[in-house]
Coordinates of C-alpha atoms and ligand atoms in Angstrom, one line a residue:
X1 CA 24.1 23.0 -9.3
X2 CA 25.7 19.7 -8.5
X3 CA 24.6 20.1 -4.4
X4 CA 20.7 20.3 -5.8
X5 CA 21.0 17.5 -8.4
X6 CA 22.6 15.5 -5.7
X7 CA 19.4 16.6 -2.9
X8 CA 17.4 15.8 -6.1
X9 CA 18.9 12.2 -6.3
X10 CA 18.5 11.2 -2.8
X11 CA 15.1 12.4 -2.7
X12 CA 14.5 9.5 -5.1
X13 CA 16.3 7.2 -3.3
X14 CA 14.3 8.0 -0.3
X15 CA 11.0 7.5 -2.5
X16 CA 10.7 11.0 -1.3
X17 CA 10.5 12.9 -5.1
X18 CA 7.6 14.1 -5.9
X19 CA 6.6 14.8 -9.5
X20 CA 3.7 16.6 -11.3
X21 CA 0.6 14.9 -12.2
X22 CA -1.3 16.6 -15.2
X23 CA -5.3 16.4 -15.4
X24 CA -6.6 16.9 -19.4
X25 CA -10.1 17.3 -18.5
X26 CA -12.5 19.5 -16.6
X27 CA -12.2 18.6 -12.7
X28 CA -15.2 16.1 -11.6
X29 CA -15.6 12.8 -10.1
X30 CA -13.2 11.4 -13.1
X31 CA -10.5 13.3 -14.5
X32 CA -8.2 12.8 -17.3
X33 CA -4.6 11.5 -16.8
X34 CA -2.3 10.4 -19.7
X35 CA -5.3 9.6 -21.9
X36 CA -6.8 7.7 -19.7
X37 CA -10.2 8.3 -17.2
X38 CA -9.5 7.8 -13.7
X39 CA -11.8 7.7 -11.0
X40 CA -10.7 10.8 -8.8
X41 CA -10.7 9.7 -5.1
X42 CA -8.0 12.6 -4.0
X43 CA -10.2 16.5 -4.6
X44 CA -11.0 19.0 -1.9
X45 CA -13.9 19.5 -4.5
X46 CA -16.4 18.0 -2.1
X47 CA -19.3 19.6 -3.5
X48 CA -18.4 19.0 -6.8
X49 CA -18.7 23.0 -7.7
X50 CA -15.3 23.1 -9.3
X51 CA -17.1 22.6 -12.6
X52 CA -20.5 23.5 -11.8
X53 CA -22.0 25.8 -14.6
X54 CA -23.3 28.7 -12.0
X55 CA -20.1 29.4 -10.6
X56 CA -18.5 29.5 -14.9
X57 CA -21.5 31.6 -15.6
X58 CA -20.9 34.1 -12.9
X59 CA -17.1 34.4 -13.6
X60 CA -18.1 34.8 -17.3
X61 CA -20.6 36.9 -16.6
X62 CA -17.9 39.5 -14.5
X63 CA -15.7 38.7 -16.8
X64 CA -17.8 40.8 -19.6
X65 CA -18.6 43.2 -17.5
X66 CA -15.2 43.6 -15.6
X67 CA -12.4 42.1 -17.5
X68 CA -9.9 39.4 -16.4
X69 CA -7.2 40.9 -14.4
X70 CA -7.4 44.0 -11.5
X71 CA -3.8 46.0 -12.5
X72 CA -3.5 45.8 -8.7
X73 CA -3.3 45.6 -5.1
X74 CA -6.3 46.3 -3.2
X75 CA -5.3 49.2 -1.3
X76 CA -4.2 50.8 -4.8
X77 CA -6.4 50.2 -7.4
X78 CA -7.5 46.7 -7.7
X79 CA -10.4 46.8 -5.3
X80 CA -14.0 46.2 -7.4
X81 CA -17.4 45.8 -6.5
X82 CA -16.8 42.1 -7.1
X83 CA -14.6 41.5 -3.8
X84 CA -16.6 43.9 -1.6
X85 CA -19.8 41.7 -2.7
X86 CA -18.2 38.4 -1.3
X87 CA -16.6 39.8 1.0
X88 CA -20.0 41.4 2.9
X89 CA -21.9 37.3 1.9
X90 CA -18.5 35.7 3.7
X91 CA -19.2 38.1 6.9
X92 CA -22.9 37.4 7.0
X93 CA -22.1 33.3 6.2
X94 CA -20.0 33.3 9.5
X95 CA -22.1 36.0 11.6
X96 CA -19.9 38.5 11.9
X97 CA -19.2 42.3 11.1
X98 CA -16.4 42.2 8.3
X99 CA -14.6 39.9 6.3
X100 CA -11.4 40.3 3.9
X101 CA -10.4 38.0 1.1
X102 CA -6.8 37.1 0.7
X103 CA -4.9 35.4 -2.5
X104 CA -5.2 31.8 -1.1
X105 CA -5.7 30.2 2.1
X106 CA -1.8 30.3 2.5
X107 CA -1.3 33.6 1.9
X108 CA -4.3 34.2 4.7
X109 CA -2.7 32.5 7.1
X110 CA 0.6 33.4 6.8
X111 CA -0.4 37.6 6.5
X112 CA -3.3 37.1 9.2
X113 CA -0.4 35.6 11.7
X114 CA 2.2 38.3 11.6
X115 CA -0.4 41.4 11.5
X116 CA -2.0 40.2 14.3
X117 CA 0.4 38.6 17.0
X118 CA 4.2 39.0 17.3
X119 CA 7.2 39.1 19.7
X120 CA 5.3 38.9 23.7
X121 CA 2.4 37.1 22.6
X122 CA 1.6 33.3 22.9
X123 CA 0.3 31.0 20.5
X124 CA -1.1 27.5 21.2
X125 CA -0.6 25.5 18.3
X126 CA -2.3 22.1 17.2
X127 CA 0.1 19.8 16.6
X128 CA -1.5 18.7 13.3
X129 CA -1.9 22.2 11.8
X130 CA -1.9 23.0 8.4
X131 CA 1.9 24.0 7.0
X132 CA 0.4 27.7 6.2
X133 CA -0.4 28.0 10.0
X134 CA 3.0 26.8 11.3
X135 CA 4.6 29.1 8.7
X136 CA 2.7 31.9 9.8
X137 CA 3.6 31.4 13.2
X138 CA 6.9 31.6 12.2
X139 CA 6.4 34.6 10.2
X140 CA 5.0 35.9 13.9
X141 CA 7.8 35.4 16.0
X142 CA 5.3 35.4 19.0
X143 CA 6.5 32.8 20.9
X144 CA 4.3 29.2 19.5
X145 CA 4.3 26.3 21.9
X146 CA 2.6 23.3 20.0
X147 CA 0.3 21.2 21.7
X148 CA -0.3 17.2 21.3
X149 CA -3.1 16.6 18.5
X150 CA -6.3 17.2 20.0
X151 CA -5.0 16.8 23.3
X152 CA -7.9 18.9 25.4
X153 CA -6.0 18.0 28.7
X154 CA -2.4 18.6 27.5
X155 CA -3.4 22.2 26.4
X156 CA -5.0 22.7 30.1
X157 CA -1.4 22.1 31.5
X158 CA 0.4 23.7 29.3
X159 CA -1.8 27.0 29.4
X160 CA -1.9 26.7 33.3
X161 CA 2.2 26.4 33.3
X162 CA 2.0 29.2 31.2
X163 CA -0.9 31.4 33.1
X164 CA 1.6 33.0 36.2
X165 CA 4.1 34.5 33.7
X166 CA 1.3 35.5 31.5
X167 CA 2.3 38.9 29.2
X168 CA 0.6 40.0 25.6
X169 CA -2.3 38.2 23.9
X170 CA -2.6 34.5 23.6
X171 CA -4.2 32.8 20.6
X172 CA -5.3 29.0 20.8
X173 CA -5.0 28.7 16.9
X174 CA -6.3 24.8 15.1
X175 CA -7.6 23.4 11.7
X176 CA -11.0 22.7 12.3
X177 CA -10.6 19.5 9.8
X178 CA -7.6 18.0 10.0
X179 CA -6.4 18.0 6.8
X180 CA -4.6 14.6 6.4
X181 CA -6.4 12.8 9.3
X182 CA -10.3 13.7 8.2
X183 CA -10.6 14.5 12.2
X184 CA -12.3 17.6 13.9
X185 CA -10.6 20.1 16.4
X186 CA -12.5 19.6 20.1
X187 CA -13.9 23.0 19.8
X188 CA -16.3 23.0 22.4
X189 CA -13.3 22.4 25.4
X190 CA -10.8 25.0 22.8
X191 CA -13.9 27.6 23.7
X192 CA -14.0 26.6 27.5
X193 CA -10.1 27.1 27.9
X194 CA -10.3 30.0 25.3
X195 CA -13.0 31.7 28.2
X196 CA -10.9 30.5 31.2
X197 CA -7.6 31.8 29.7
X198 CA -9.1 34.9 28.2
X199 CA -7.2 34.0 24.8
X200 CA -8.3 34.1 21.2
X201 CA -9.3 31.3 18.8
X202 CA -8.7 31.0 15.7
X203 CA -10.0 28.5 13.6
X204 CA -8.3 27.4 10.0
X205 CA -11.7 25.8 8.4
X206 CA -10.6 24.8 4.8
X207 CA -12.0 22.0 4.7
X208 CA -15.0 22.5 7.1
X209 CA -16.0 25.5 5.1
X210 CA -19.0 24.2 3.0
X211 CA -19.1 20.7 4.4
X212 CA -19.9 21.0 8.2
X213 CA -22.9 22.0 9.9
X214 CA -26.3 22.1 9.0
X215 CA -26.0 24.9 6.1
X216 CA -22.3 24.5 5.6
X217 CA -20.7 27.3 8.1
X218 CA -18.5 25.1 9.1
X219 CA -16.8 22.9 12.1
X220 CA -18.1 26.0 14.6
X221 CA -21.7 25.1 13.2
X222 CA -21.4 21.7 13.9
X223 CA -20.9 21.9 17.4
X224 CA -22.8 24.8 18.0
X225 CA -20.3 27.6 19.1
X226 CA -19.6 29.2 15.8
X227 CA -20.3 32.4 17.4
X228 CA -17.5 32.0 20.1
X229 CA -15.0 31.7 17.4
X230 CA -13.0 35.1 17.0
X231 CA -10.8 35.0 14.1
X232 CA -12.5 32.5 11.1
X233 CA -10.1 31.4 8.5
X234 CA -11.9 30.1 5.4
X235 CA -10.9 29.0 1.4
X236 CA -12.8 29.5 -1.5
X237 CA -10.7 26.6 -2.9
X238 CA -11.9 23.2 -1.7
X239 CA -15.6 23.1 -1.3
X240 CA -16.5 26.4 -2.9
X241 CA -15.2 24.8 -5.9
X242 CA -12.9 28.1 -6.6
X243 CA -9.8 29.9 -5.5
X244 CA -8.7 31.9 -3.0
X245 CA -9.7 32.7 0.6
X246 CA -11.0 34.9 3.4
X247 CA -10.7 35.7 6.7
X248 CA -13.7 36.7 9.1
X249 CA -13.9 38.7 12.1
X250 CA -14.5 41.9 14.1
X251 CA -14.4 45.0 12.5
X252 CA -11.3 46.0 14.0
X253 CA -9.4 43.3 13.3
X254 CA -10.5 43.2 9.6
X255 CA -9.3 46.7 9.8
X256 CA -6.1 46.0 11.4
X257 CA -5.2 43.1 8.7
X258 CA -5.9 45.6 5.7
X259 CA -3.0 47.9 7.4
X260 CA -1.0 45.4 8.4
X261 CA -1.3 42.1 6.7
X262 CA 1.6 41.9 4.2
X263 CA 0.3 39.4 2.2
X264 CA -2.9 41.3 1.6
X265 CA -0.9 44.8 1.1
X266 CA 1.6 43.5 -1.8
X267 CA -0.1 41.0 -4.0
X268 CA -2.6 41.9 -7.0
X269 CA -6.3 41.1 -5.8
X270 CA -8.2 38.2 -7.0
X271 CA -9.5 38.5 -10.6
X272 CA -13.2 39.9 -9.9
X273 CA -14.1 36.4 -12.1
X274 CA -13.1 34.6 -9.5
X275 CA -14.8 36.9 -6.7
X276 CA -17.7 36.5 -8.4
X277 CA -17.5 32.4 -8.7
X278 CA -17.1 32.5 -4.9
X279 CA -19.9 34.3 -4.4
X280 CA -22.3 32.2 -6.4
X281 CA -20.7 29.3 -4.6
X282 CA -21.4 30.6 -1.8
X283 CA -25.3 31.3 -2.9
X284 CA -25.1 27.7 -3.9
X285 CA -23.9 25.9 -0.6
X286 CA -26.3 27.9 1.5
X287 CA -29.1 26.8 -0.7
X288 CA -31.5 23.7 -1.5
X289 CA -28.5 22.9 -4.0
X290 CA -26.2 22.9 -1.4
X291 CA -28.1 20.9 1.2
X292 CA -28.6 18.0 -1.4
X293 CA -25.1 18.1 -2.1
X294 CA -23.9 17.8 1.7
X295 CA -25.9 14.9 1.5
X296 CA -25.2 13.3 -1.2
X297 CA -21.4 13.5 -0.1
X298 CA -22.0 12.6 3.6
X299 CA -23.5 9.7 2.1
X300 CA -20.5 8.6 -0.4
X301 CA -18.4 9.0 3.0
X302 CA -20.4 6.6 5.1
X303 CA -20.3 3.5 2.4
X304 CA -17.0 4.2 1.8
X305 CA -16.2 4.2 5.8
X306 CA -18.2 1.4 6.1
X307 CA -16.5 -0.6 3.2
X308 CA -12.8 0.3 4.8
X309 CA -14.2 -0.5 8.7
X310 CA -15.8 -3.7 7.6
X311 CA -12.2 -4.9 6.8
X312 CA -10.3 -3.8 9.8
X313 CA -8.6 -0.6 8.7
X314 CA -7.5 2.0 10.8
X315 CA -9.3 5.2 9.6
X316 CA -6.9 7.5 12.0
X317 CA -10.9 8.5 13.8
X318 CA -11.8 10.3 10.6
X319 CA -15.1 12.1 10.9
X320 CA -15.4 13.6 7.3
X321 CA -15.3 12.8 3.8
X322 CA -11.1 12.8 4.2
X323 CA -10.9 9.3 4.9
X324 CA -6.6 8.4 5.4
X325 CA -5.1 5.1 5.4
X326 CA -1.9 4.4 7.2
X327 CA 0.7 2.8 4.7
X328 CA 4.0 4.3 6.9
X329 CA 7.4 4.6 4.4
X330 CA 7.1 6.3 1.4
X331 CA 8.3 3.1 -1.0
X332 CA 5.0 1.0 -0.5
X333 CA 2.5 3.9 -0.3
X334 CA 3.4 5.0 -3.6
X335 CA 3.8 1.3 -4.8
X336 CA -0.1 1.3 -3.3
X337 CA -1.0 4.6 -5.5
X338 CA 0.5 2.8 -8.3
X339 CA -1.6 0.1 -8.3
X340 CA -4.8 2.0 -7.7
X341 CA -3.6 3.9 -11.0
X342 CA -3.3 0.5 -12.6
X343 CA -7.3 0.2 -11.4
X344 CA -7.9 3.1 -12.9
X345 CA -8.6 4.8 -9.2
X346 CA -6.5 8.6 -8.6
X347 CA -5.6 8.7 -4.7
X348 CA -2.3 10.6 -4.2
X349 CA -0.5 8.5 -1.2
X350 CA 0.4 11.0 1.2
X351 CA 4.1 11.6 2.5
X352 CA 6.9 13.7 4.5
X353 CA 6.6 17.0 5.1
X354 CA 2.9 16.5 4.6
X355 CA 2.7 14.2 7.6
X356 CA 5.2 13.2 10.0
X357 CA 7.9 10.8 9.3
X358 CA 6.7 7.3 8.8
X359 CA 2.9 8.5 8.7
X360 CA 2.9 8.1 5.2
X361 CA -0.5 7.3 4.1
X362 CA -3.6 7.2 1.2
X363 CA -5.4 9.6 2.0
X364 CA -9.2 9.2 0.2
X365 CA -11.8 12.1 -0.1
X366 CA -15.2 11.7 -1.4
X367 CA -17.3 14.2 -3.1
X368 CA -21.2 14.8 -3.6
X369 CA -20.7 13.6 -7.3
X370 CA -19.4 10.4 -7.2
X371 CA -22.1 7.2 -7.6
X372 CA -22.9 4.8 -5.3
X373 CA -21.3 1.7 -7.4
X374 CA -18.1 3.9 -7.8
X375 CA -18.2 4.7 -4.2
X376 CA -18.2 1.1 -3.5
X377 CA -15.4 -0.3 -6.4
X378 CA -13.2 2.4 -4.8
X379 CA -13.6 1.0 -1.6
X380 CA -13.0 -2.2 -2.2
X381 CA -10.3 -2.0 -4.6
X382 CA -8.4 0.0 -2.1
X383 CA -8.9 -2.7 0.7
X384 CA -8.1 -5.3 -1.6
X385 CA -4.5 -3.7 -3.0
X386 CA -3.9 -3.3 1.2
X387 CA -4.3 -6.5 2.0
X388 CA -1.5 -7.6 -1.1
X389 CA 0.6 -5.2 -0.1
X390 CA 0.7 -6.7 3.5
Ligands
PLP401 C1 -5.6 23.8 1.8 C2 -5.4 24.4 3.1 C3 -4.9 25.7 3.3 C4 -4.4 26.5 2.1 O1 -5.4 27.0 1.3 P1 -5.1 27.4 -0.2 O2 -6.2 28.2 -0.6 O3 -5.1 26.1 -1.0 O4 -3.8 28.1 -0.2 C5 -4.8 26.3 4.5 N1 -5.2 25.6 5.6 C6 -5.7 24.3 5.5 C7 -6.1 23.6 6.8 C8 -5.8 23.7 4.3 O5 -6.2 22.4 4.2

């Protein structure tokens, strides 16, 4: 006991402790916090659908009809109608045979992993990737060799090094939004080396899913080689507005992860309420709804670029609507999210394990809801509490 108070004490010393925040209200573009109404900069609810009342009336709706919880695991008794439904919509949204959904988008990755690859095979691994994917590889044990951030030309090397002892599958595995730099994997040169190398790719699209491309496939749409993508990793929690995720592919390797992938095998299935939620979300983003609302948030992230640009901050070559600020030691970047609290703006400053050590930063997200001249306060209120804290 005394050992973890003691870990406990230094993390606080180290302005390393993290504490809970608690949110009163309903999510949406202000939330909430110890009775008062902050303006929230810091959601993966891009699209605003957290809240939205299509995606309550479908899970109330399947919650009449179904009930709340499923009394199981999917390969026992907990798979409903409401999971195959999504799950045939997430296969047709990425253009492939079969989809499965999994608990969350950690549980994906780190089931998805282990069934798929282990001991003899090689994984290429982004440097920047998500925890849940360097767990997963972990869980694995193929052998992971992590390559420089984005680094097209470092990857070449490394696979070439690599190509005379080749044995067992490779995988070239990456976010396809960064998810604390707002920066996109270079997927057309991961699908060249993928061809060359005869490997895999598999791309973790949390927070492309919804926001990317022109009808919201994702960073693949975007560049136009969606279809070269063999294993699609997607969540139903950030611009879906809901909860859990999926994981799109082949039939055979869908079939493969339903035998094999642990974290799909032992958990209790998704509430079919919540199936249901992503499946209207879903209907939503693909829709006239949706497209308004892609630009409405592309359209918060540019004046808020522009506002952070305009005064000479580094944006880390953020293409999306996460938009990070460099603050580096964890001390003054919570000092900085203190005093946007005091403003009455909510952006969680960033630190350790999250991003590397002395990377600390702010990092901003916008979302379809917010207005322009809260867009803009934002903005400038997060310049201006820089440029004191300099
Ligand atoms: C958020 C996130 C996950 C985890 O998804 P959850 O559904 O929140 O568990 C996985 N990968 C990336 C890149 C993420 O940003």
């Amino acid at each position: 006991m005394q050992e973890w108070h003691r870990q406990l004490e230094e993390l606080a010393q180290q302005g390393m402790k993290r504490t809970l925040r608690t949110i009163e209200s309903a999510q949406g573009p202000w939330v909430q916090v110890a009775g008062r109404d902050l303006l929230l900069l810091c959601s993966n609810n891009y699209l605003g659908l957290a809240s939205h009342p299509a995606l309550v009336e479908a899970a109330g709706a399947a919650m009449e009809r179904y009930g709340f919880g499923t009394g199981g695991s999917r390969l026992i008794s907990g798979s409903m109608r409401a999971h195959r439904r999504l799950e045939e919509a997430l296969a047709a949204f990425k253009g492939v045979d079969a989809a499965l959904l999994f608990n969350s988008g950690y549980a994906a990755n780190t089931g998805l992993l282990p069934a798929l690859f282990g001991p003899g095979d090689l994984i290429f691994s982004d440097a920047l990737n998500h925890a849940s994917l360097v767990d997963g590889c972990r869980l694995s044990r193929a052998r992971t060799i992590v390559y420089p951030h984005a680094d097209v030309a470092a990857l070449e090397a490394l696979m070439a090094a690599q190509a005379p002892q080749r044995q067992g599958r490779w995988l070239i595995l990456t976010d396809g939004v960064f998810s604390m730099d707002g920066d996109l994997a270079p997927l057309p040169d991961l699908v060249r080396l993928k061809h060359q190398y005869d490997a895999l790719l598999m791309v973790d699209d949390a927070h492309g899913t919804g926001v990317l491309g022109a009808t919201g496939r994702g960073t693949g749409e975007h560049f136009g080689c969606l279809d070269a993508i063999d294993l699609h990793m997607g969540t139903l929690s950030k611009a879906m507005g809901g909860f859990g995720a999926f994981v799109a592919a082949g039939q055979p390797l869908i079939d493969l992860l339903v035998n094999r992938g642990r974290s799909f095998i032992f958990s209790t299935s998704l509430p079919p309420a919540v199936a249901a939620a992503g499946l209207a979300a879903l209907e939503l983003l693909q829709g006239e709804e949706g497209e308004r609302r892609r630009q409405e948030l592309w359209r918060n992230r540019e004046a808020f670029a522009a506002i952070l640009h305009a005064a000479g901050l580094d944006l880390l070559g953020s293409v999306t609507p996460i938009i990070p600020v460099l603050t580096g030691e964890p001390g003054p970047t919570m000092a900085l999210t203190d005093r946007l609290l005091d403003k009455g703006i909510f952006v969680q400053g960033i630190r350790p394990p999250t991003v590397p050590t002395g990377r600390c930063r702010l990092r901003a997200t916008l979302m379809a809801d917010h207005r322009e001249p809260e867009v803009k306060y934002a903005a400038e209120q997060m310049v201006a509490a820089l440029a004191e804290a300099q």
